[in-house]
Amino acid sequence: WLENQPDGCVYFGNCLYKYKGEMPENTSIEVIDGTMSICCFAFQQCKNLVNITLPNTLRLIDRYAFAGCGFSSISIPNSVDSIGIMAFSSCLSLTNVELSTSLNLLKSSIFSSCGSLTSIDLSHITNIEFGALSYCSSLESVVFSDSLSIIDKYAFLNCEKLDSLIFPASLDSIGESAFYGCSGI
């Protein structure tokens, strides 16, 4: 079936299944309206993907969907209520993230090794899982939710440019080595 599909974005019903073929340099993609999910590994290592526009019909971005992509900014529509592990890991050019307000869980290693990310607003996130923002070496500021309850192990591992944090009263636990290597705090 896949071999018979033309190069570019391959859809299976209302799911963007994957990008097929060699991606040209400086590629911009507008995901078609009506798409409800982006499958795991759909754009993994698409370093030439410099811009992506996501529709308001999108509900799920699966694991590794954009790992290693080349875009500098991502705006996740408020319709998205689930993002899989490592979905945006190793996006080395990523500097700006606008998270969905429907999202309350930041899954494991979701933004790990995004070395250009300087700030992130987590004001709707109540749970930050294992290594979610680990190795974000340029991360300077984080805004936490007033209802944040858990920061899991290694969540901000080696984010050495973080210099100050304000934890909400709702915070119940901070996991082992959550801020290990954050020498700027």
Coordinates of N, CA and C in Angstrom, one line a residue:
W1 N 0.8 -1.2 0.0 CA 0.0 0.0 0.0 C 0.9 1.3 0.0
L2 N 1.8 1.3 0.9 CA 2.7 2.5 1.0 C 3.5 2.8 -0.2
E3 N 4.0 1.7 -0.9 CA 4.8 1.9 -2.1 C 3.9 2.5 -3.2
N4 N 2.6 2.3 -3.2 CA 1.8 2.9 -4.2 C 1.4 4.3 -4.0
Q5 N 1.8 4.9 -2.8 CA 1.4 6.3 -2.5 C 2.5 7.2 -3.1
P6 N 2.1 8.4 -3.5 CA 3.0 9.4 -4.0 C 3.9 9.9 -2.8
D7 N 5.1 10.4 -3.2 CA 6.0 11.0 -2.2 C 5.3 12.2 -1.5
G8 N 5.7 12.5 -0.3 CA 5.1 13.6 0.5 C 4.3 13.0 1.7
C9 N 3.4 13.8 2.2 CA 2.6 13.4 3.3 C 1.6 12.3 2.9
V10 N 1.7 11.2 3.6 CA 0.8 10.0 3.3 C -0.3 10.0 4.4
Y11 N -1.5 10.0 4.0 CA -2.6 10.0 5.0 C -3.3 8.6 4.9
F12 N -3.8 8.2 6.1 CA -4.6 6.9 6.2 C -5.8 7.4 6.9
G13 N -6.9 7.6 6.2 CA -8.1 8.1 6.8 C -7.8 9.5 7.3
N14 N -8.1 9.8 8.6 CA -7.8 11.1 9.2 C -6.5 11.1 10.0
C15 N -5.6 10.2 9.7 CA -4.3 10.1 10.3 C -3.2 10.5 9.3
L16 N -2.3 11.3 9.7 CA -1.1 11.6 8.9 C -0.2 10.5 9.2
Y17 N 0.0 9.5 8.3 CA 0.8 8.3 8.6 C 2.3 8.5 8.6
K18 N 2.8 9.2 7.5 CA 4.2 9.5 7.5 C 4.6 10.3 6.3
Y19 N 5.8 10.9 6.3 CA 6.3 11.6 5.2 C 7.1 10.6 4.4
K20 N 6.7 10.4 3.1 CA 7.4 9.4 2.2 C 8.3 10.1 1.2
G21 N 9.5 9.6 1.1 CA 10.4 10.1 0.1 C 11.4 11.0 0.7
E22 N 12.3 11.6 -0.2 CA 13.3 12.5 0.2 C 12.7 13.9 0.4
M23 N 12.8 14.5 1.5 CA 12.3 15.8 1.8 C 13.2 16.9 1.3
P24 N 12.7 17.8 0.4 CA 13.6 18.9 -0.1 C 14.0 19.9 1.0
E25 N 15.0 20.6 0.8 CA 15.5 21.6 1.8 C 14.4 22.6 2.0
N26 N 14.4 23.2 3.2 CA 13.5 24.3 3.6 C 12.0 24.0 3.3
T27 N 11.6 22.8 3.6 CA 10.2 22.3 3.4 C 9.3 22.9 4.5
S28 N 8.1 23.4 4.0 CA 7.0 23.9 4.8 C 5.8 23.0 4.5
I29 N 5.1 22.5 5.6 CA 4.0 21.6 5.4 C 2.8 22.2 6.2
E30 N 1.6 22.2 5.5 CA 0.4 22.5 6.2 C -0.4 21.2 6.2
V31 N -0.6 20.7 7.4 CA -1.3 19.4 7.6 C -2.8 19.7 7.3
I32 N -3.4 18.8 6.5 CA -4.7 19.1 6.0 C -5.8 19.1 7.2
D33 N -6.7 20.0 7.0 CA -7.8 20.1 8.0 C -8.6 18.8 8.0
G34 N -9.0 18.4 9.2 CA -9.7 17.1 9.3 C -8.8 16.1 9.9
T35 N -7.5 16.3 9.8 CA -6.5 15.3 10.4 C -6.7 15.3 11.9
M36 N -6.8 14.1 12.5 CA -7.0 14.0 13.9 C -5.8 13.5 14.6
S37 N -4.9 12.8 13.9 CA -3.6 12.3 14.6 C -2.5 12.3 13.6
I38 N -1.3 12.5 14.2 CA 0.0 12.3 13.5 C 0.6 11.1 14.1
C39 N 0.8 10.1 13.3 CA 1.3 8.8 13.8 C 2.8 8.8 14.3
C40 N 3.1 7.8 15.0 CA 4.5 7.7 15.5 C 5.5 7.7 14.4
F41 N 6.6 8.3 14.6 CA 7.7 8.4 13.6 C 7.4 9.1 12.3
A42 N 6.2 9.7 12.2 CA 5.8 10.3 10.9 C 6.8 11.2 10.2
F43 N 7.4 12.1 11.0 CA 8.4 13.0 10.5 C 9.8 12.8 11.1
Q44 N 10.0 11.7 11.8 CA 11.3 11.6 12.5 C 12.5 11.8 11.6
Q45 N 13.4 12.6 12.1 CA 14.7 13.0 11.4 C 14.4 13.7 10.1
C46 N 13.3 14.4 9.9 CA 13.1 15.3 8.8 C 13.8 16.6 9.0
K47 N 15.1 16.7 9.0 CA 15.8 17.9 9.3 C 15.5 19.0 8.3
N48 N 15.0 18.7 7.1 CA 14.7 19.8 6.2 C 13.3 20.4 6.4
L49 N 12.6 19.9 7.4 CA 11.2 20.4 7.7 C 11.4 21.6 8.6
V50 N 11.3 22.8 8.0 CA 11.5 24.1 8.7 C 10.3 24.8 9.2
N51 N 9.1 24.3 8.7 CA 7.9 24.9 9.2 C 6.7 23.9 9.0
I52 N 5.9 23.8 10.1 CA 4.7 23.0 10.0 C 3.5 23.7 10.6
T53 N 2.4 23.6 9.9 CA 1.2 24.2 10.5 C 0.2 23.1 10.7
L54 N -0.3 23.0 12.0 CA -1.2 22.0 12.4 C -2.6 22.5 12.5
P55 N -3.6 21.6 12.1 CA -5.0 22.1 12.1 C -5.6 22.0 13.5
N56 N -6.7 22.7 13.6 CA -7.5 22.7 14.9 C -8.3 21.4 15.1
T57 N -8.2 20.5 14.1 CA -8.9 19.2 14.3 C -8.0 18.2 14.9
L58 N -6.7 18.5 15.0 CA -5.7 17.5 15.6 C -6.0 17.3 17.0
R59 N -5.9 16.0 17.4 CA -6.1 15.6 18.8 C -4.9 14.9 19.4
L60 N -4.1 14.2 18.6 CA -3.0 13.4 19.0 C -1.8 13.6 18.2
I61 N -0.6 13.8 18.8 CA 0.7 13.7 18.2 C 1.4 12.5 18.9
D62 N 1.6 11.5 18.1 CA 2.1 10.2 18.7 C 3.7 10.3 18.9
R63 N 4.2 9.3 19.6 CA 5.6 9.3 20.0 C 6.6 9.4 18.8
Y64 N 7.6 10.1 19.0 CA 8.7 10.4 18.0 C 8.2 11.0 16.8
A65 N 7.0 11.6 16.7 CA 6.4 12.1 15.5 C 7.3 13.1 14.8
F66 N 7.9 14.0 15.6 CA 8.7 15.1 15.0 C 10.2 15.0 15.6
A67 N 10.6 13.9 16.1 CA 11.9 13.9 16.7 C 13.0 14.1 15.7
G68 N 13.9 15.1 16.0 CA 15.0 15.4 15.1 C 14.6 16.3 13.9
C69 N 13.5 17.0 13.9 CA 13.1 17.9 12.8 C 13.8 19.2 12.9
G70 N 13.8 20.0 11.8 CA 14.6 21.2 11.7 C 13.8 22.5 12.0
F71 N 12.6 22.5 12.4 CA 11.8 23.7 12.6 C 12.3 24.4 13.8
S72 N 12.1 25.7 13.8 CA 12.5 26.6 15.0 C 11.3 26.9 15.9
S73 N 10.1 26.7 15.4 CA 8.9 27.1 16.2 C 7.8 26.1 15.9
I74 N 7.0 25.8 17.0 CA 5.9 24.9 16.8 C 4.7 25.5 17.7
S75 N 3.6 25.5 17.0 CA 2.4 26.0 17.7 C 1.4 24.8 17.7
I76 N 1.1 24.2 18.9 CA 0.3 23.1 19.0 C -1.1 23.5 19.3
P77 N -2.1 23.3 18.4 CA -3.5 23.8 18.7 C -4.1 23.3 19.9
N78 N -5.0 24.0 20.5 CA -5.7 23.7 21.7 C -6.5 22.4 21.6
S79 N -6.8 21.9 20.4 CA -7.5 20.6 20.3 C -6.7 19.4 20.7
V80 N -5.3 19.6 20.7 CA -4.4 18.5 21.0 C -4.5 18.2 22.5
D81 N -4.9 17.0 22.9 CA -4.9 16.6 24.3 C -3.9 15.5 24.7
S82 N -3.1 15.0 23.7 CA -2.2 14.0 24.0 C -1.0 14.1 23.0
I83 N 0.2 14.1 23.6 CA 1.5 14.1 22.8 C 2.3 12.9 23.4
G84 N 2.8 12.1 22.5 CA 3.6 10.9 22.9 C 5.0 11.2 23.4
I85 N 5.6 10.2 24.0 CA 7.0 10.3 24.4 C 7.9 10.7 23.3
M86 N 8.9 11.5 23.6 CA 9.9 11.9 22.7 C 9.4 12.5 21.3
A87 N 8.2 13.0 21.3 CA 7.6 13.6 20.1 C 8.4 14.7 19.5
F88 N 9.1 15.5 20.3 CA 9.9 16.6 19.7 C 11.3 16.5 20.2
S89 N 11.8 15.4 20.6 CA 13.2 15.3 21.1 C 14.2 15.5 20.0
S90 N 15.3 16.1 20.4 CA 16.4 16.4 19.4 C 16.0 17.3 18.3
C91 N 15.1 18.2 18.5 CA 14.8 19.2 17.5 C 15.7 20.4 17.8
L92 N 16.9 20.3 17.3 CA 18.0 21.1 17.7 C 17.8 22.6 17.4
S93 N 17.0 23.0 16.4 CA 16.7 24.4 16.1 C 15.5 25.0 16.8
L94 N 14.8 24.1 17.5 CA 13.5 24.6 18.2 C 13.8 25.6 19.3
T95 N 13.3 26.8 19.1 CA 13.5 27.9 20.0 C 12.1 28.3 20.7
N96 N 11.0 28.1 20.0 CA 9.7 28.6 20.5 C 8.7 27.4 20.4
V97 N 8.0 27.2 21.6 CA 6.9 26.2 21.7 C 5.7 26.9 22.3
E98 N 4.6 26.7 21.6 CA 3.3 27.1 22.1 C 2.5 25.8 22.3
L99 N 2.3 25.5 23.6 CA 1.6 24.2 23.9 C 0.1 24.4 24.0
S100 N -0.6 23.3 23.6 CA -2.0 23.3 23.7 C -2.5 23.5 25.2
T101 N -3.5 24.3 25.3 CA -4.1 24.5 26.7 C -4.9 23.3 27.2
S102 N -5.2 22.3 26.2 CA -5.9 21.1 26.6 C -4.9 20.0 27.1
L103 N -3.6 20.3 27.0 CA -2.6 19.3 27.4 C -2.3 19.5 28.9
N104 N -2.4 18.5 29.7 CA -2.0 18.6 31.1 C -0.9 17.7 31.6
L105 N -0.4 16.8 30.7 CA 0.7 15.9 31.0 C 1.8 16.1 29.9
L106 N 3.0 16.4 30.4 CA 4.2 16.5 29.6 C 4.9 15.2 29.7
K107 N 4.8 14.3 28.6 CA 5.3 13.0 28.7 C 6.8 12.9 28.7
S108 N 7.3 11.7 28.9 CA 8.7 11.4 29.0 C 9.5 11.9 27.8
S109 N 10.6 12.6 28.1 CA 11.5 13.1 27.1 C 10.9 13.8 25.9
I110 N 9.8 14.4 26.1 CA 9.0 15.0 25.0 C 9.9 16.1 24.2
F111 N 10.6 16.9 25.0 CA 11.4 17.9 24.4 C 12.9 17.7 24.8
S112 N 13.3 16.5 25.1 CA 14.7 16.3 25.5 C 15.7 16.6 24.4
S113 N 16.8 17.2 24.7 CA 17.9 17.5 23.8 C 17.4 18.6 22.8
C114 N 16.5 19.4 23.1 CA 16.2 20.6 22.3 C 17.1 21.7 22.7
G115 N 18.3 21.7 22.2 CA 19.4 22.6 22.7 C 19.2 24.1 22.5
S116 N 18.3 24.5 21.6 CA 18.1 25.9 21.4 C 16.9 26.5 22.1
L117 N 16.1 25.6 22.7 CA 14.9 26.1 23.4 C 15.3 26.9 24.6
T118 N 14.8 28.2 24.7 CA 15.2 29.1 25.8 C 14.2 29.3 26.8
S119 N 12.9 29.1 26.5 CA 11.8 29.3 27.5 C 10.6 28.4 27.1
I120 N 9.8 28.1 28.1 CA 8.6 27.3 27.8 C 7.6 27.6 28.9
D121 N 6.3 27.8 28.4 CA 5.2 28.1 29.3 C 4.5 26.8 29.6
L122 N 4.5 26.3 30.8 CA 3.9 25.0 31.2 C 2.7 25.3 32.1
S123 N 2.0 26.5 31.9 CA 1.0 26.9 32.8 C -0.3 26.1 32.8
H124 N -0.4 25.1 31.9 CA -1.5 24.2 31.9 C -1.1 22.8 32.3
I125 N 0.1 22.6 32.5 CA 0.7 21.2 32.8 C 0.6 20.9 34.3
T126 N 0.0 19.7 34.6 CA -0.1 19.3 36.0 C 0.9 18.2 36.4
N127 N 1.5 17.6 35.4 CA 2.4 16.5 35.6 C 3.5 16.5 34.5
I128 N 4.8 16.6 35.0 CA 5.9 16.6 34.1 C 6.7 15.3 34.3
E129 N 6.7 14.4 33.3 CA 7.2 13.1 33.4 C 8.8 13.0 33.2
F130 N 9.3 11.9 33.4 CA 10.7 11.5 33.3 C 11.4 12.2 32.1
G131 N 12.4 13.0 32.4 CA 13.3 13.6 31.4 C 12.6 14.5 30.4
A132 N 11.4 15.0 30.7 CA 10.6 15.8 29.7 C 11.4 16.9 29.0
L133 N 12.2 17.6 29.8 CA 13.0 18.7 29.2 C 14.5 18.6 29.5
S134 N 14.9 17.3 29.6 CA 16.3 17.1 29.9 C 17.2 17.5 28.7
Y135 N 18.4 17.9 29.1 CA 19.4 18.3 28.1 C 19.0 19.5 27.2
C136 N 18.1 20.3 27.7 CA 17.8 21.6 27.0 C 18.7 22.6 27.5
S137 N 19.9 22.6 27.0 CA 21.0 23.4 27.5 C 20.9 24.9 27.4
S138 N 20.0 25.4 26.6 CA 19.8 26.8 26.5 C 18.5 27.3 27.3
L139 N 17.8 26.4 27.9 CA 16.6 26.7 28.6 C 16.9 27.6 29.8
E140 N 16.3 28.8 29.8 CA 16.5 29.8 30.8 C 15.3 30.0 31.7
S141 N 14.1 29.9 31.2 CA 12.9 30.2 32.0 C 11.8 29.2 31.7
V142 N 11.1 28.9 32.8 CA 10.0 28.0 32.8 C 8.8 28.6 33.6
V143 N 7.6 28.6 33.1 CA 6.5 29.0 33.8 C 5.7 27.8 34.2
F144 N 5.5 27.5 35.5 CA 4.8 26.4 36.0 C 3.3 26.7 36.2
S145 N 2.4 25.7 36.1 CA 1.0 25.8 36.4 C 0.8 25.9 37.9
D146 N -0.2 26.7 38.3 CA -0.6 26.8 39.7 C -1.1 25.4 40.3
S147 N -1.4 24.5 39.4 CA -1.9 23.2 39.8 C -0.9 22.0 39.5
L148 N 0.4 22.4 39.3 CA 1.4 21.4 39.0 C 1.6 20.5 40.3
S149 N 1.5 19.2 40.1 CA 1.6 18.3 41.2 C 2.9 17.4 41.2
I150 N 3.4 17.1 40.0 CA 4.6 16.2 40.0 C 5.6 16.7 39.0
I151 N 6.8 16.7 39.4 CA 8.0 16.8 38.5 C 8.8 15.6 38.7
D152 N 8.8 14.7 37.7 CA 9.4 13.4 37.8 C 10.9 13.4 37.7
K153 N 11.5 12.3 37.8 CA 13.0 12.1 37.8 C 13.5 12.7 36.5
Y154 N 14.7 13.4 36.6 CA 15.5 13.9 35.5 C 14.7 14.8 34.6
A155 N 13.6 15.4 35.0 CA 12.8 16.2 34.2 C 13.5 17.4 33.5
F156 N 14.4 18.0 34.3 CA 15.2 19.1 33.8 C 16.7 18.9 33.8
L157 N 17.1 17.6 33.7 CA 18.5 17.2 33.8 C 19.4 18.0 32.8
N158 N 20.4 18.6 33.4 CA 21.4 19.3 32.6 C 20.9 20.5 31.9
C159 N 19.9 21.2 32.4 CA 19.4 22.5 31.9 C 20.2 23.6 32.6
E160 N 21.5 23.7 32.3 CA 22.4 24.5 33.0 C 22.2 26.0 33.0
K161 N 21.4 26.5 32.1 CA 21.1 28.0 32.0 C 19.9 28.4 32.9
L162 N 19.1 27.4 33.4 CA 18.0 27.8 34.3 C 18.6 28.5 35.5
D163 N 18.1 29.7 35.8 CA 18.7 30.4 36.9 C 17.7 30.6 38.1
S164 N 16.4 30.5 37.9 CA 15.5 30.6 39.0 C 14.2 30.0 38.6
L165 N 13.5 29.4 39.6 CA 12.2 28.7 39.4 C 11.3 29.1 40.6
I166 N 10.0 29.2 40.3 CA 9.0 29.4 41.3 C 8.1 28.2 41.3
F167 N 8.1 27.5 42.4 CA 7.2 26.3 42.4 C 5.9 26.7 43.1
P168 N 4.8 26.1 42.5 CA 3.5 26.4 43.1 C 3.3 25.6 44.4
A169 N 2.3 26.0 45.2 CA 2.0 25.4 46.5 C 1.4 24.0 46.2
S170 N 0.9 23.7 45.0 CA 0.3 22.4 44.7 C 1.3 21.3 44.5
L171 N 2.6 21.6 44.3 CA 3.6 20.6 44.0 C 3.7 19.6 45.1
D172 N 3.5 18.3 44.8 CA 3.5 17.2 45.8 C 4.9 16.5 45.8
S173 N 5.5 16.4 44.6 CA 6.8 15.7 44.6 C 7.7 16.1 43.5
I174 N 9.0 16.1 43.8 CA 10.1 16.3 42.8 C 10.9 15.1 42.8
G175 N 11.0 14.4 41.7 CA 11.7 13.2 41.5 C 13.2 13.3 41.6
E176 N 13.9 12.2 41.8 CA 15.3 12.1 41.9 C 16.0 12.8 40.8
S177 N 17.0 13.6 41.1 CA 17.8 14.3 40.1 C 17.0 15.1 39.0
A178 N 15.8 15.6 39.4 CA 15.0 16.3 38.5 C 15.7 17.6 38.0
F179 N 16.6 18.1 38.8 CA 17.3 19.3 38.4 C 18.8 19.1 38.5
Y180 N 19.3 17.9 38.4 CA 20.7 17.6 38.4 C 21.4 18.2 37.2
G181 N 22.5 18.9 37.5 CA 23.3 19.6 36.4 C 22.7 20.9 36.1
C182 N 21.8 21.4 36.8 CA 21.2 22.8 36.6 C 22.1 23.7 37.4
S183 N 23.3 24.0 37.0 CA 24.3 24.7 37.7 C 24.0 26.2 37.9
G184 N 23.1 26.7 37.0 CA 22.7 28.1 37.1 C 21.7 28.5 38.1
I185 N 21.0 27.5 38.7 CA 20.0 27.8 39.7 C 20.6 28.3 41.0

